[in-house]
Short mmCIF file of C-alpha atoms in Angstrom, two decimals:
data_model
loop_
_atom_site.label_atom_id
_atom_site.label_comp_id
_atom_site.label_asym_id
_atom_site.label_seq_id
_atom_site.Cartn_x
_atom_site.Cartn_y
_atom_site.Cartn_z
CA UNK A 847 -9.56 177.02 261.88
CA UNK A 848 -5.97 177.64 263.04
CA UNK A 849 -4.80 174.04 263.58
CA UNK A 850 -4.68 173.24 259.84
CA UNK A 851 -2.68 176.42 259.29
CA UNK A 852 -0.27 175.50 262.09
CA UNK A 853 0.22 172.11 260.39
CA UNK A 854 0.72 173.71 256.96
CA UNK A 855 3.31 176.06 258.49
CA UNK A 856 5.18 173.18 260.14
CA UNK A 857 5.17 171.11 256.92
CA UNK A 858 6.41 174.05 254.84
CA UNK A 859 9.26 174.48 257.32
CA UNK A 860 10.08 170.76 256.99
CA UNK A 861 8.17 167.83 255.42
CA UNK A 862 7.40 165.46 258.28
CA UNK A 863 5.59 162.32 259.31
CA UNK A 864 2.60 162.51 261.61
CA UNK A 865 4.79 161.32 264.50
CA UNK A 866 7.43 163.97 263.82
CA UNK A 867 4.70 166.62 263.66
CA UNK A 868 3.27 165.58 267.02
CA UNK A 869 6.77 165.80 268.54
CA UNK A 870 7.18 169.30 267.13
CA UNK A 871 3.78 170.27 268.55
CA UNK A 872 4.88 168.87 271.91
CA UNK A 873 7.90 171.19 271.73
CA UNK A 874 8.25 174.43 269.80
CA UNK A 875 4.88 174.77 268.05
CA UNK A 876 3.05 173.71 271.20
CA UNK A 877 4.36 176.78 273.02
CA UNK A 878 1.85 178.91 271.12
CA UNK A 879 -0.60 176.43 269.55
CA UNK A 880 -1.28 173.10 271.25
CA UNK A 881 -2.94 170.04 269.73
CA UNK A 882 -3.33 166.39 270.68
CA UNK A 883 -1.86 163.59 268.58
CA UNK A 884 -5.37 162.55 267.54
CA UNK A 885 -6.24 166.08 266.38
CA UNK A 886 -3.06 166.28 264.31
CA UNK A 887 -3.60 162.91 262.60
CA UNK A 888 -7.25 163.73 261.93
CA UNK A 889 -6.27 167.10 260.44
CA UNK A 890 -3.57 165.52 258.26
CA UNK A 891 -6.24 163.25 256.71
CA UNK A 892 -8.53 166.23 256.14
CA UNK A 893 -5.79 168.36 254.57
CA UNK A 894 -4.83 165.50 252.26
CA UNK A 895 -8.46 164.93 251.24
CA UNK A 896 -8.78 168.66 250.45
CA UNK A 897 -5.71 168.53 248.19
CA UNK A 898 -3.62 170.84 250.38
CA UNK A 899 -0.95 168.28 251.30
CA UNK A 900 0.24 164.98 249.87
CA UNK A 901 1.89 161.86 251.15
CA UNK A 902 5.45 161.68 249.87
CA UNK A 903 6.29 158.45 248.06
CA UNK A 904 8.32 156.08 250.22
CA UNK A 905 11.91 155.48 249.14
CA UNK A 906 11.48 151.78 249.81
CA UNK A 907 7.90 150.58 250.26
CA UNK A 908 7.55 148.71 253.52
CA UNK A 909 4.61 147.61 255.59
CA UNK A 910 3.92 149.90 258.56
CA UNK A 911 6.27 152.59 257.28
CA UNK A 912 5.56 156.17 258.42
CA UNK A 913 3.92 158.46 255.91
CA UNK A 914 5.76 161.70 255.27
CA UNK A 915 3.70 164.73 254.26
CA UNK A 916 4.52 167.68 252.04
CA UNK A 917 2.51 170.83 251.21
CA UNK A 918 1.04 171.19 247.72
CA UNK A 919 0.77 174.56 245.93
CA UNK A 920 -2.90 174.81 246.98
CA UNK A 921 -1.82 174.41 250.61
CA UNK A 922 0.80 177.14 250.32
CA UNK A 923 -1.80 179.42 248.69
CA UNK A 924 -4.29 178.72 251.51
CA UNK A 925 -1.66 179.49 254.15
CA UNK A 926 -0.72 182.74 252.38
CA UNK A 927 -4.42 183.72 252.16
CA UNK A 928 -4.95 183.00 255.87
CA UNK A 929 -1.75 184.82 256.90
CA UNK A 930 -2.84 187.97 255.03
CA UNK A 931 -6.46 187.93 256.29
CA UNK A 932 -7.56 190.35 259.02
CA UNK A 933 -8.40 188.76 262.38
CA UNK A 934 -9.69 190.41 265.54
CA UNK A 935 -7.91 189.75 268.84
CA UNK A 936 -9.54 187.09 270.99
CA UNK A 937 -11.10 188.25 274.27
CA UNK A 938 -8.99 187.35 277.32
CA UNK A 939 -10.42 184.36 279.22
CA UNK A 940 -8.37 183.27 282.19
CA UNK A 941 -9.83 181.21 285.02
CA UNK A 942 -7.27 182.57 287.51
CA UNK A 943 -8.50 186.13 286.95
CA UNK A 944 -12.10 184.97 287.41
CA UNK A 945 -11.13 183.19 290.64
CA UNK A 946 -9.58 186.40 291.97
CA UNK A 947 -12.78 188.27 291.14
CA UNK A 948 -14.74 185.57 292.99
CA UNK A 949 -12.36 185.87 295.96
CA UNK A 950 -13.52 189.46 296.37
CA UNK A 951 -16.92 188.12 297.42
CA UNK A 952 -16.19 184.73 299.03
CA UNK A 953 -12.70 185.21 300.50
CA UNK A 954 -9.21 184.20 299.47
CA UNK A 955 -8.78 180.96 301.42
CA UNK A 956 -6.55 178.55 299.49
CA UNK A 957 -5.76 181.06 296.76
CA UNK A 958 -2.31 182.11 297.93
CA UNK A 959 -0.80 178.63 297.58
CA UNK A 960 -2.11 178.32 294.05
CA UNK A 961 -0.77 181.76 293.11
CA UNK A 962 2.67 180.60 294.34
CA UNK A 963 2.30 177.45 292.20
CA UNK A 964 1.37 179.52 289.13
CA UNK A 965 4.31 181.83 289.75
CA UNK A 966 6.73 178.89 289.85
CA UNK A 967 5.27 177.44 286.62
CA UNK A 968 5.61 180.79 284.82
CA UNK A 969 9.17 181.24 286.11
CA UNK A 970 10.12 177.81 284.77
CA UNK A 971 8.52 178.54 281.39
CA UNK A 972 10.29 181.89 281.20
CA UNK A 973 13.65 180.22 281.96
CA UNK A 974 12.98 177.64 279.22
CA UNK A 975 12.14 180.35 276.67
CA UNK A 976 15.32 182.24 277.55
CA UNK A 977 17.38 179.06 277.08
CA UNK A 978 15.78 178.58 273.65
CA UNK A 979 16.57 182.19 272.78
CA UNK A 980 20.25 181.76 273.71
CA UNK A 981 20.49 178.47 271.81
CA UNK A 982 18.50 179.30 268.67
CA UNK A 983 19.05 183.04 268.21
CA UNK A 984 22.69 183.92 268.87
CA UNK A 985 23.95 187.34 267.75
CA UNK A 986 24.24 187.54 263.97
CA UNK A 987 21.47 185.06 263.24
CA UNK A 988 19.12 187.49 261.57
CA UNK A 989 17.71 186.13 258.33
CA UNK A 990 14.12 187.33 257.72
CA UNK A 991 12.84 183.86 258.73
CA UNK A 992 14.90 183.87 261.93
CA UNK A 993 13.76 187.37 262.83
CA UNK A 994 10.08 186.39 262.51
CA UNK A 995 10.59 183.18 264.51
CA UNK A 996 12.45 185.16 267.16
CA UNK A 997 9.53 187.61 267.28
CA UNK A 998 7.18 184.72 268.15
CA UNK A 999 9.57 183.57 270.89
CA UNK A 1000 9.83 187.17 272.19
CA UNK A 1001 6.04 187.20 272.56
CA UNK A 1002 6.33 184.13 274.80
CA UNK A 1003 9.15 185.70 276.82
CA UNK A 1004 7.25 188.97 277.24
CA UNK A 1005 4.05 187.15 278.23
CA UNK A 1006 5.83 185.00 280.83
CA UNK A 1007 7.60 188.11 282.12
CA UNK A 1008 4.22 189.81 282.50
CA UNK A 1009 2.76 186.84 284.41
CA UNK A 1010 5.72 186.52 286.78
CA UNK A 1011 5.58 190.26 287.56
CA UNK A 1012 1.78 190.28 287.90
CA UNK A 1013 1.71 187.19 290.13
CA UNK A 1014 4.45 188.67 292.34
CA UNK A 1015 2.32 191.80 292.68
CA UNK A 1016 -0.83 189.73 293.36
CA UNK A 1017 0.94 187.81 296.14
CA UNK A 1018 2.16 191.08 297.70
CA UNK A 1019 -1.42 192.36 297.59
CA UNK A 1020 -2.75 189.15 299.20
CA UNK A 1021 -0.12 189.40 301.95
CA UNK A 1022 -1.24 192.98 302.65
CA UNK A 1023 -4.89 191.88 302.78
CA UNK A 1024 -3.98 189.05 305.14
CA UNK A 1025 -2.13 191.50 307.42
CA UNK A 1026 -5.27 193.65 307.56
CA UNK A 1027 -7.58 190.64 308.13
CA UNK A 1028 -5.52 187.82 309.70
CA UNK A 1029 -8.64 185.68 310.27
CA UNK A 1030 -9.12 184.61 306.69
CA UNK A 1031 -9.86 187.49 304.35
CA UNK A 1032 -13.61 187.30 304.61
CA UNK A 1033 -15.71 188.37 301.71
CA UNK A 1034 -16.03 192.04 301.09
CA UNK A 1035 -19.26 193.64 302.14
CA UNK A 1036 -21.62 193.71 299.17
CA UNK A 1037 -22.06 197.14 297.71
CA UNK A 1038 -25.50 198.59 297.46
CA UNK A 1039 -26.76 198.49 293.90
CA UNK A 1040 -27.76 201.81 292.44
CA UNK A 1041 -31.48 202.17 292.01
CA UNK A 1042 -32.71 201.46 288.51
CA UNK A 1043 -33.94 204.51 286.83
#
């Protein structure tokens, strides 16, 4: 249900064509809510059919011209309703954490290289977020809208900081395990299950 609200948010920030929206999803919006071009175009059609957005009239009608979309009052009301509604946090599902849990029983062969790769990806993302922060939120830029947008970016910065620190710790832990068992970190001995009773 969140993709239509992400689109409504983007269109309220700036009326856009479908192509412009997909570019924005590839950049800033995509940092916290990703969508394919097909999903965006499909959702635009649905939002228009539901009377939440409209196609802006073209200044000069021309064949093959891009449609620009704008949010109607019903769309703004829906976004305000959704923003104010209570939502529970989503449970954490991360395949890397599951793989580490599996490594406890089958061994860590091949895992260290992938942890290094993940660390490099998170470092790059963190550097990109910090560049955006310097560019888009210089000192003194503190309108209410800017402060809320900066808060979203800070969430990304804090999350990438967490992952870089955690992955560094995980690699240190793997190195220690390898030093203790240089022949391949075999699976841990299975624990005896407590008797049912």
